[in-house]
Amino acid sequence: MKLFKVLTMLIATIILPHSALADVAFSGYGSIVAGKTFGRIDDPLNPGQKRDEILTADFYDVGQYDNDIKFTPESVFALQALVDLGHDLKFTAQLVAKGTDDFEPEFDWYYLTYQVNDSWSVMAGRRNIPMYYYSEFSEVGYAYPWMRPPSNLYWWQITQFNGFHANYDFELGDYSNNLTFFYGNENSYDNKEMLFYDELFGGNARSVDEFWSDILGFNWNITGDNFEVRFVYFQNDRDRTTTAQDGTETDSVPFDQQFLGFGGYVNFNQFSFLFDWNHVEYDDDVGTEYPTYLVSLVYNIGDFQPYITYSKADHERTKTAAATKDLEEHYILGYGVRYNFHPSAAFKIQFDKFEEQGEASTGWAYHGDSRTLTLGIDFIF
Amino acid sequence: MEKIHPLKSKPALFIGLLLACLFISNIAFAEIAVIVHPDNSASLDKKAIKKIFMGKKKKYDNGNVILPMNASKGAASRDSFNKLAIGRTTAQVNAYWSKLVFTGKGTMPRELTSDAEIIATVSANKDAISYVDASAVTDAVKVIATY
């Protein structure tokens, strides 16, 4: 899939020198967030030892808060260039710099969009996988009320892929509909999150490569005056290769994954109710399932948006001799305020209570409880 | 757990204070006129206007591409239009658009700096649609709705 990147970048380099003729629009977003946890806990993976409370605010990039005030786990800056090539063809690229990567900019998104006709458009390139309701814009802090979409649901080691999207817009009664079909692959060499887990559980791997292939699925968005709902289904193959320090490679047993979700929001008077329900299933030998959901209530009053949110994640095995629900399990209860102090910027303050509910003896209760306060400013330009 | 307890009330207090500030804001909205070119004969009701400025209606019935234009960020007319025509605060509308813009699913309406510039632009472009403070309307444009 390096080829894919090379091809897309090649197209970009052919296009960009001519951009004097084309219409280029720059925009961007960013978040500056600082936070810390409070107190220390018994280390769930090292009984008898104490450690700082830790909140993983960004699983994919392993952005974690501890007792020291930190700016890096969630701060991000992104510059987007939209090149209108004319004749309904556009090229979009996003250069993203994250605190978790020492603010080294990377092209996280690059894709071509072709508007076929009034109803159909196609996109080809690198984008976020449309998994959870907030997945595609999970890093655009300005776009949602909270500091972040609840991180205990957005816990996957893969968030982006190279692929194709076909979008179909249509009206059904009074409702605007969008159907998006997508197909693609992601080969994540030296996956940051998986290597982190390897170390966390006492491993000594040099690298872990994660492969999600034949990602195939659809989104269906229905928007009315005061609500939006979204269905999502996709499936993909999962493979993993762990490379030891001596170069020995070990392949994990591959399996298929299915992702199902239903989310959206409803506005009534000054309140917004946001929700997302998801179910992930593996066709592995033990019948792994991950039921997750979030509910949130936001009160919109003037420039202020106080909110409360509850997100719950669970991990079960349904096919083992003793089917068990007592594996990884936790919830986050978060509350805070978004203050829209500027037309293009918002201040947020949020308190999160992470409650570990997994069974410690299984080794899956590795997060540990935490209390975290974060303050941040999200902006767009 | 004992250690955590005294610290827990700090953020709660912080947020409590912020909540206490919430009831101060109370904004009055000026009358807003939605305008098009005098030759633009498209029939657009308030529902259609809302859809246009939410990026959900992109073409007139005659097939021409609609060119919606916003007042500048921070303009009183933009706040009023968002509240009265779209039913959300400017911050909420911007948040909605930022989701579309940064996922490649929409382009935010172009911004013009003043009512005078809006009227000049709309009067020069048959497919443009925008809004101004009702008191700024001139004969150069056609008013299709007021709020």
Coordinates of C-alpha atoms in Angstrom, one line a residue:
Chain A
M1 CA 0.0 0.0 0.0
K2 CA 3.1 2.2 -0.1
L3 CA 2.2 2.3 -3.8
F4 CA -1.1 3.9 -3.0
K5 CA 0.6 6.7 -1.0
V6 CA 3.1 7.3 -3.7
L7 CA 0.4 7.4 -6.4
T8 CA -1.8 9.9 -4.4
M9 CA 1.2 12.1 -3.6
L10 CA 2.3 11.9 -7.2
I11 CA -1.1 13.1 -8.4
A12 CA -0.8 15.9 -5.8
T13 CA 2.6 17.0 -7.0
I14 CA 1.3 17.0 -10.6
I15 CA -1.6 19.0 -9.5
L16 CA -0.1 21.5 -7.1
P17 CA 2.4 23.3 -9.4
H18 CA -0.6 24.1 -11.6
S19 CA -2.6 25.4 -8.6
A20 CA -1.9 29.0 -9.7
L21 CA -4.6 28.2 -12.3
A22 CA -6.7 26.2 -9.9
D23 CA -8.6 27.6 -7.0
V24 CA -6.8 26.7 -3.7
A25 CA -8.5 27.2 -0.4
F26 CA -6.7 26.8 2.9
S27 CA -8.5 26.1 6.1
G28 CA -7.6 24.3 9.3
Y29 CA -8.4 23.4 12.9
G30 CA -6.6 22.9 16.1
S31 CA -6.8 22.2 19.8
I32 CA -4.6 23.2 22.6
V33 CA -5.4 21.0 25.6
A34 CA -3.8 20.6 29.0
G35 CA -4.8 18.1 31.6
K36 CA -3.8 15.9 34.5
T37 CA -5.1 13.1 36.6
F38 CA -5.4 13.2 40.4
G39 CA -4.0 10.7 42.8
R40 CA -2.4 7.3 42.6
I41 CA -3.7 3.8 42.4
D42 CA -2.6 0.2 42.8
D43 CA -1.1 -0.8 39.5
P44 CA -3.5 -3.4 38.1
L45 CA -0.7 -5.2 36.2
N46 CA 1.9 -5.0 39.0
P47 CA 0.1 -6.0 42.2
G48 CA 1.6 -4.3 45.3
Q49 CA 3.0 -1.4 43.3
K50 CA 1.5 2.1 43.1
R51 CA 1.3 4.3 40.0
D52 CA -0.3 7.5 38.9
E53 CA -3.8 7.4 37.7
I54 CA -3.7 7.3 33.9
L55 CA -6.4 8.4 31.4
T56 CA -5.9 7.3 27.9
A57 CA -7.4 10.3 26.0
D58 CA -6.3 9.1 22.6
F59 CA -5.8 5.3 22.2
Y60 CA -4.6 5.3 18.6
D61 CA -1.8 7.8 19.3
V62 CA -1.3 6.6 22.9
G63 CA -2.0 10.1 24.3
Q64 CA -2.2 9.7 28.1
Y65 CA -2.6 11.9 31.1
D66 CA -1.0 11.3 34.4
N67 CA -0.4 13.3 37.6
D68 CA 1.8 15.9 35.8
I69 CA 0.2 18.6 33.7
K70 CA 0.6 17.6 30.1
F71 CA -0.1 19.5 26.8
T72 CA 0.9 16.7 24.4
P73 CA -1.7 13.9 24.7
E74 CA -4.4 15.8 22.8
S75 CA -3.0 19.0 21.3
V76 CA -3.2 19.0 17.5
F77 CA -2.9 21.4 14.6
A78 CA -4.1 20.7 11.1
L79 CA -3.9 22.6 7.8
Q80 CA -6.2 21.6 5.0
A81 CA -5.7 22.5 1.4
L82 CA -8.6 22.1 -1.0
V83 CA -7.6 22.4 -4.6
D84 CA -10.5 22.9 -7.0
L85 CA -9.3 21.6 -10.3
G86 CA -12.4 22.5 -12.1
H87 CA -14.8 20.2 -14.0
D88 CA -16.1 18.8 -10.7
L89 CA -12.7 17.4 -9.5
K90 CA -11.2 18.4 -6.2
F91 CA -8.1 17.4 -4.3
T92 CA -8.0 17.7 -0.5
A93 CA -5.0 17.2 1.7
Q94 CA -4.6 17.6 5.5
L95 CA -1.3 18.1 7.1
V96 CA -1.7 17.2 10.8
A97 CA 0.7 17.8 13.7
K98 CA 0.0 16.1 16.9
G99 CA 1.5 16.5 20.4
T100 CA 1.8 12.7 20.6
D101 CA 4.2 12.8 17.6
D102 CA 6.2 15.8 18.9
F103 CA 4.1 18.0 16.5
E104 CA 5.9 16.5 13.5
P105 CA 3.5 17.2 10.6
E106 CA 2.2 14.3 8.6
F107 CA -0.2 14.0 5.7
D108 CA -3.0 12.2 7.4
W109 CA -5.6 12.8 4.8
Y110 CA -5.2 13.1 1.0
Y111 CA -8.0 12.3 -1.4
L112 CA -9.6 13.2 -4.7
T113 CA -13.3 14.0 -4.9
Y114 CA -15.2 13.8 -8.2
Q115 CA -18.8 15.1 -8.3
V116 CA -20.4 12.7 -10.9
N117 CA -23.8 14.4 -10.9
D118 CA -26.2 16.1 -8.5
S119 CA -26.6 12.9 -6.5
W120 CA -23.4 10.9 -6.8
S121 CA -19.8 11.7 -5.8
V122 CA -16.8 9.5 -5.5
M123 CA -13.7 9.9 -3.3
A124 CA -10.4 8.0 -3.6
G125 CA -7.5 8.3 -1.2
R126 CA -6.7 8.4 2.5
R127 CA -9.4 9.3 5.0
N128 CA -10.6 8.2 8.4
I129 CA -12.7 5.0 8.5
P130 CA -16.3 6.0 9.1
M131 CA -16.7 3.8 12.2
Y132 CA -18.3 5.5 15.1
Y133 CA -20.5 8.5 14.7
Y134 CA -17.6 10.9 15.5
S135 CA -14.8 8.8 13.9
E136 CA -14.4 10.9 10.7
F137 CA -13.9 14.2 12.6
S138 CA -12.8 12.9 16.0
E139 CA -9.8 15.2 15.9
V140 CA -11.8 18.3 15.0
G141 CA -12.5 19.4 18.5
Y142 CA -14.4 22.5 17.4
A143 CA -17.1 20.2 15.8
Y144 CA -18.5 18.7 19.0
P145 CA -19.3 19.9 22.5
W146 CA -16.9 17.7 24.5
M147 CA -13.1 17.7 24.9
R148 CA -13.1 14.5 22.9
P149 CA -15.4 11.8 21.8
P150 CA -15.4 9.4 24.8
S151 CA -12.0 7.7 24.4
N152 CA -13.0 4.4 25.9
L153 CA -15.0 3.8 22.7
Y154 CA -12.5 5.2 20.3
W155 CA -9.9 2.7 21.3
W156 CA -9.0 1.1 17.9
Q157 CA -5.4 0.8 16.7
I158 CA -6.6 1.6 13.2
T159 CA -8.5 4.8 12.4
Q160 CA -7.6 5.5 8.8
F161 CA -7.5 3.7 5.5
N162 CA -6.7 4.0 1.9
G163 CA -9.8 3.4 -0.3
F164 CA -12.7 4.4 -2.3
H165 CA -16.0 6.0 -1.3
A166 CA -19.2 6.4 -3.3
N167 CA -21.6 8.9 -1.9
Y168 CA -25.3 9.1 -2.9
D169 CA -27.4 12.0 -1.7
F170 CA -31.1 11.9 -1.9
E171 CA -34.3 13.3 -0.4
L172 CA -36.9 11.1 1.3
G173 CA -39.9 13.0 2.3
D174 CA -38.6 15.9 4.4
Y175 CA -35.4 14.2 5.2
S176 CA -32.0 14.6 3.6
N177 CA -30.3 11.2 3.1
N178 CA -26.7 10.2 2.4
L179 CA -25.6 6.7 1.6
T180 CA -21.9 6.1 1.4
F181 CA -20.3 2.8 0.3
F182 CA -16.7 2.3 1.1
Y183 CA -13.9 -0.2 0.4
G184 CA -10.3 -0.1 1.4
N185 CA -7.3 -1.4 3.2
E186 CA -4.9 -0.3 6.0
N187 CA -1.5 -1.8 6.5
S188 CA -0.2 -0.2 9.7
Y189 CA 3.5 -1.0 10.0
D190 CA 5.0 -0.5 13.4
N191 CA 1.6 0.3 15.0
K192 CA 2.0 2.6 17.9
E193 CA -0.9 1.3 20.0
M194 CA -0.1 -2.4 19.5
L195 CA 3.6 -1.9 20.4
F196 CA 2.4 0.0 23.5
Y197 CA 0.3 -3.0 24.6
D198 CA 3.1 -5.4 23.9
E199 CA 5.3 -3.5 26.3
L200 CA 2.6 -2.9 28.8
F201 CA 2.0 -6.7 29.1
G202 CA 5.7 -7.4 29.5
G203 CA 6.6 -8.0 25.9
N204 CA 9.8 -7.0 24.2
A205 CA 8.8 -6.8 20.5
R206 CA 10.6 -4.6 18.0
S207 CA 7.4 -3.8 16.2
V208 CA 3.8 -4.9 15.7
D209 CA 2.3 -4.6 12.2
E210 CA -1.5 -4.5 12.1
F211 CA -3.4 -5.2 8.9
W212 CA -7.0 -4.4 8.2
S213 CA -7.9 -5.6 4.7
D214 CA -11.0 -5.7 2.6
I215 CA -12.7 -3.0 4.7
L216 CA -16.1 -3.1 3.1
G217 CA -19.3 -1.3 4.3
F218 CA -21.7 1.5 4.2
N219 CA -23.0 4.5 6.2
W220 CA -26.6 5.8 6.0
N221 CA -27.2 9.3 7.3
I222 CA -30.7 10.6 7.7
T223 CA -31.1 14.3 8.6
G224 CA -34.2 16.2 9.6
D225 CA -34.8 19.6 11.0
N226 CA -33.8 18.7 14.5
F227 CA -32.1 15.3 14.3
E228 CA -29.6 13.2 12.5
V229 CA -29.3 9.4 12.7
R230 CA -26.6 7.3 11.1
F231 CA -26.3 3.5 10.6
V232 CA -23.0 2.0 9.9
Y233 CA -22.0 -1.5 9.0
F234 CA -18.6 -2.8 7.8
Q235 CA -16.5 -5.9 7.8
N236 CA -12.8 -6.5 7.3
D237 CA -10.1 -9.1 7.7
R238 CA -7.7 -8.7 10.6
D239 CA -4.0 -9.8 10.6
R240 CA -1.1 -9.1 12.9
T241 CA 2.6 -9.7 12.7
T242 CA 4.8 -9.3 15.7
T243 CA 8.5 -8.9 15.2
A244 CA 10.8 -9.8 18.0
Q245 CA 14.1 -8.1 18.7
D246 CA 16.0 -10.8 16.9
G247 CA 13.8 -10.3 13.8
T248 CA 11.7 -13.4 14.3
E249 CA 8.2 -12.8 12.9
T250 CA 5.1 -14.3 14.5
D251 CA 1.7 -14.1 12.8
S252 CA -1.4 -14.0 14.8
V253 CA -4.4 -16.2 13.8
P254 CA -6.4 -14.0 11.3
F255 CA -10.1 -13.5 11.7
D256 CA -12.9 -11.4 10.3
Q257 CA -14.4 -8.4 12.1
Q258 CA -17.9 -6.9 11.8
F259 CA -18.7 -3.4 13.0
L260 CA -22.3 -2.3 13.5
G261 CA -23.4 1.1 14.8
F262 CA -26.4 3.4 15.2
G263 CA -25.8 7.0 16.4
G264 CA -26.8 10.6 16.0
Y265 CA -28.4 13.5 17.8
V266 CA -31.7 15.0 18.5
N267 CA -32.3 18.7 19.3
F268 CA -35.2 19.7 21.4
N269 CA -35.6 23.3 22.5
Q270 CA -32.3 24.1 24.2
F271 CA -31.2 20.6 24.7
S272 CA -29.2 18.3 22.4
F273 CA -29.2 14.5 23.1
L274 CA -26.3 12.7 21.5
F275 CA -26.0 8.9 21.3
D276 CA -24.0 6.1 19.7
W277 CA -24.5 2.4 20.0
N278 CA -22.0 0.0 18.6
H279 CA -21.4 -3.7 18.4
V280 CA -18.1 -5.3 17.2
E281 CA -17.8 -9.0 16.6
Y282 CA -14.9 -11.2 15.6
D283 CA -15.3 -14.6 14.0
D284 CA -12.4 -15.9 16.1
D285 CA -12.5 -19.1 18.1
V286 CA -13.5 -17.5 21.4
G287 CA -16.3 -15.4 19.9
T288 CA -15.0 -12.0 20.9
E289 CA -17.6 -9.2 21.1
Y290 CA -17.4 -5.6 22.1
P291 CA -20.7 -3.9 22.9
T292 CA -20.3 -0.2 23.5
Y293 CA -22.4 2.9 23.8
L294 CA -22.5 6.5 24.7
V295 CA -25.2 8.9 25.7
S296 CA -24.8 12.6 26.3
L297 CA -27.0 15.6 27.1
V298 CA -26.0 19.1 26.1
Y299 CA -27.7 22.3 27.3
N300 CA -27.4 25.2 24.8
I301 CA -27.7 28.5 26.5
G302 CA -26.2 31.6 24.7
D303 CA -22.5 31.0 24.3
F304 CA -22.4 28.2 26.9
Q305 CA -22.9 24.5 26.4
P306 CA -22.7 22.6 29.7
Y307 CA -22.9 18.9 29.1
I308 CA -22.8 15.5 30.7
T309 CA -21.7 12.3 28.9
Y310 CA -21.6 8.6 29.8
S311 CA -19.8 6.0 27.7
K312 CA -19.5 2.3 28.4
A313 CA -17.3 -0.3 26.8
D314 CA -17.4 -4.0 27.3
H315 CA -15.5 -7.0 26.1
E316 CA -17.0 -10.5 26.1
R317 CA -16.3 -14.0 24.9
T318 CA -19.3 -15.9 23.8
K319 CA -17.9 -19.1 22.4
T320 CA -15.4 -20.3 25.1
A321 CA -16.3 -23.3 27.3
A322 CA -17.1 -20.9 30.0
A323 CA -18.5 -17.9 28.1
T324 CA -17.5 -14.8 30.0
K325 CA -18.6 -11.2 30.2
D326 CA -15.9 -10.4 32.7
L327 CA -13.1 -9.2 30.5
E328 CA -12.3 -5.6 29.7
E329 CA -15.1 -3.4 31.0
H330 CA -15.2 0.3 31.9
Y331 CA -17.2 3.5 31.8
I332 CA -16.4 7.2 31.7
L333 CA -18.6 9.7 33.2
G334 CA -17.6 13.1 32.0
Y335 CA -19.0 16.5 32.5
G336 CA -18.0 20.0 31.5
V337 CA -18.7 23.2 29.7
R338 CA -18.0 24.5 26.2
Y339 CA -17.8 28.3 26.1
N340 CA -18.0 29.8 22.6
F341 CA -16.1 32.9 23.5
H342 CA -15.2 33.7 19.8
P343 CA -16.8 33.1 16.4
S344 CA -14.1 30.6 15.6
A345 CA -12.9 29.3 18.9
A346 CA -14.3 27.6 22.0
F347 CA -13.0 27.1 25.5
K348 CA -13.7 23.8 27.1
I349 CA -13.3 22.4 30.6
Q350 CA -14.1 18.8 31.3
F351 CA -13.8 16.4 34.3
D352 CA -13.7 12.7 33.6
K353 CA -14.3 9.8 36.0
F354 CA -13.0 6.6 34.5
E355 CA -14.3 3.6 36.4
E356 CA -12.6 0.2 35.8
Q357 CA -15.1 -2.6 35.9
G358 CA -13.1 -5.5 34.5
E359 CA -12.1 -8.6 36.4
A360 CA -8.5 -7.9 37.6
S361 CA -7.5 -11.6 37.6
T362 CA -8.0 -11.8 33.8
G363 CA -5.4 -9.1 33.1
W364 CA -8.0 -7.1 31.2
A365 CA -8.6 -4.5 33.9
Y366 CA -5.3 -2.8 33.0
H367 CA -6.5 0.8 32.8
G368 CA -7.2 1.4 36.4
D369 CA -9.6 4.1 37.8
S370 CA -8.8 7.7 37.1
R371 CA -10.1 11.3 37.7
T372 CA -8.9 13.7 35.0
L373 CA -9.4 17.4 34.5
T374 CA -8.7 18.9 31.1
L375 CA -8.9 22.5 29.8
G376 CA -8.6 23.4 26.2
I377 CA -9.3 25.7 23.3
D378 CA -10.5 24.4 20.0
F379 CA -10.4 26.6 16.9
I380 CA -11.0 26.6 13.2
F381 CA -9.8 28.9 10.5
Chain B
M1 CA -9.5 6.6 47.1
E2 CA -9.0 8.7 50.2
K3 CA -6.4 10.7 48.4
I4 CA -8.7 11.5 45.5
H5 CA -11.6 12.7 47.4
P6 CA -10.5 16.2 48.5
L7 CA -9.2 16.9 45.0
K8 CA -12.4 15.8 43.4
S9 CA -14.4 18.8 44.5
K10 CA -12.0 21.3 42.9
P11 CA -13.1 20.7 39.3
A12 CA -16.6 20.4 40.4
L13 CA -16.4 23.9 41.9
F14 CA -14.8 25.3 38.8
I15 CA -17.6 24.0 36.6
G16 CA -20.2 25.1 39.1
L17 CA -18.9 28.7 38.8
L18 CA -19.0 28.5 35.1
L19 CA -22.5 27.3 35.2
A20 CA -23.4 30.2 37.4
C21 CA -22.3 32.6 34.6
L22 CA -24.7 31.0 32.1
F23 CA -27.7 33.0 32.8
I24 CA -26.2 36.3 31.9
S25 CA -26.4 36.1 28.1
N26 CA -29.5 37.5 26.5
I27 CA -29.2 38.7 23.0
A28 CA -31.7 40.7 20.9
F29 CA -31.8 39.9 17.2
A30 CA -32.2 42.5 14.5
E31 CA -34.6 42.0 11.6
I32 CA -32.9 40.1 8.7
A33 CA -33.8 40.1 5.0
V34 CA -32.8 37.3 2.7
I35 CA -31.9 38.7 -0.7
V36 CA -31.3 37.4 -4.2
H37 CA -30.7 39.0 -7.6
P38 CA -33.8 40.9 -8.9
D39 CA -33.9 38.5 -11.9
N40 CA -33.8 35.4 -9.7
S41 CA -37.3 34.0 -9.9
A42 CA -36.6 30.8 -7.9
S43 CA -39.3 30.2 -5.3
L44 CA -37.6 29.5 -2.0
D45 CA -39.5 29.1 1.2
K46 CA -37.9 29.4 4.6
K47 CA -37.3 25.6 4.7
A48 CA -35.4 25.8 1.4
I49 CA -33.3 28.8 2.7
K50 CA -32.3 26.8 5.8
K51 CA -31.3 23.9 3.6
I52 CA -29.2 26.1 1.4
F53 CA -27.3 27.5 4.3
M54 CA -26.8 24.1 5.8
G55 CA -25.3 22.8 2.5
K56 CA -28.2 20.4 1.9
K57 CA -29.7 22.2 -1.2
K58 CA -27.1 23.0 -3.8
K59 CA -29.0 23.8 -7.0
Y60 CA -32.0 25.9 -8.1
D61 CA -34.8 24.1 -9.9
N62 CA -33.4 25.4 -13.2
G63 CA -30.2 23.5 -12.5
N64 CA -28.0 26.5 -11.7
V65 CA -25.6 26.1 -8.7
I66 CA -26.7 28.1 -5.7
L67 CA -24.1 30.5 -4.4
P68 CA -24.9 31.1 -0.7
M69 CA -22.9 33.9 1.0
N70 CA -22.5 34.6 4.7
A71 CA -21.9 37.9 6.5
S72 CA -18.4 38.0 8.1
K73 CA -17.6 36.1 11.3
G74 CA -18.7 38.1 14.2
A75 CA -21.2 40.2 12.2
A76 CA -24.5 40.8 14.1
S77 CA -26.5 39.9 11.0
R78 CA -24.8 36.5 10.9
D79 CA -25.7 35.7 14.5
S80 CA -29.3 36.8 13.8
F81 CA -29.6 34.8 10.6
N82 CA -28.3 31.7 12.2
K83 CA -30.6 32.0 15.2
L84 CA -33.7 33.0 13.3
A85 CA -33.3 31.1 9.9
I86 CA -31.4 28.1 11.0
G87 CA -32.4 27.9 14.6
R88 CA -28.9 27.5 16.1
T89 CA -26.2 29.8 17.5
T90 CA -23.4 30.8 15.2
A91 CA -21.0 28.6 17.2
Q92 CA -23.3 25.6 16.6
V93 CA -23.6 26.4 12.9
N94 CA -19.8 26.7 12.6
A95 CA -19.3 23.4 14.5
Y96 CA -21.8 21.8 12.1
W97 CA -19.8 23.1 9.1
S98 CA -16.4 22.3 10.5
K99 CA -17.5 18.6 10.5
L100 CA -18.4 18.8 6.8
V101 CA -15.4 20.9 5.8
F102 CA -12.8 18.7 7.4
T103 CA -14.3 15.5 6.2
G104 CA -14.5 16.7 2.6
K105 CA -18.3 16.7 2.6
G106 CA -19.0 20.4 2.1
T107 CA -17.7 23.8 1.5
M108 CA -18.8 26.6 3.8
P109 CA -20.6 29.5 2.2
R110 CA -18.2 32.3 1.1
E111 CA -17.9 35.2 3.5
L112 CA -18.4 38.9 2.6
T113 CA -17.4 41.7 4.9
S114 CA -20.3 44.2 5.0
D115 CA -24.0 44.6 4.1
A116 CA -22.9 46.9 1.3
E117 CA -20.5 44.3 -0.2
I118 CA -23.2 41.7 0.1
I119 CA -25.7 43.8 -1.8
A120 CA -23.1 44.7 -4.4
T121 CA -22.2 41.0 -4.9
V122 CA -25.8 39.7 -4.9
S123 CA -26.9 42.4 -7.3
A124 CA -24.1 41.3 -9.7
N125 CA -24.7 37.6 -9.5
K126 CA -28.0 35.9 -10.6
D127 CA -27.3 32.7 -8.6
A128 CA -26.2 34.3 -5.3
I129 CA -28.2 34.3 -2.1
S130 CA -27.4 36.1 1.1
Y131 CA -28.9 38.2 3.9
V132 CA -28.5 41.6 5.4
D133 CA -29.9 43.7 8.1
A134 CA -33.4 44.6 6.9
S135 CA -32.6 48.3 7.1
A136 CA -29.7 48.0 4.6
V137 CA -31.9 46.6 1.7
T138 CA -31.8 48.6 -1.5
D139 CA -33.6 48.3 -4.9
A140 CA -30.5 46.5 -6.3
V141 CA -31.7 43.2 -4.8
K142 CA -34.9 41.3 -4.2
V143 CA -36.0 40.3 -0.7
I144 CA -37.4 36.8 -0.6
A145 CA -37.9 36.4 3.1
T146 CA -37.6 38.3 6.3
Y147 CA -37.1 37.1 9.8

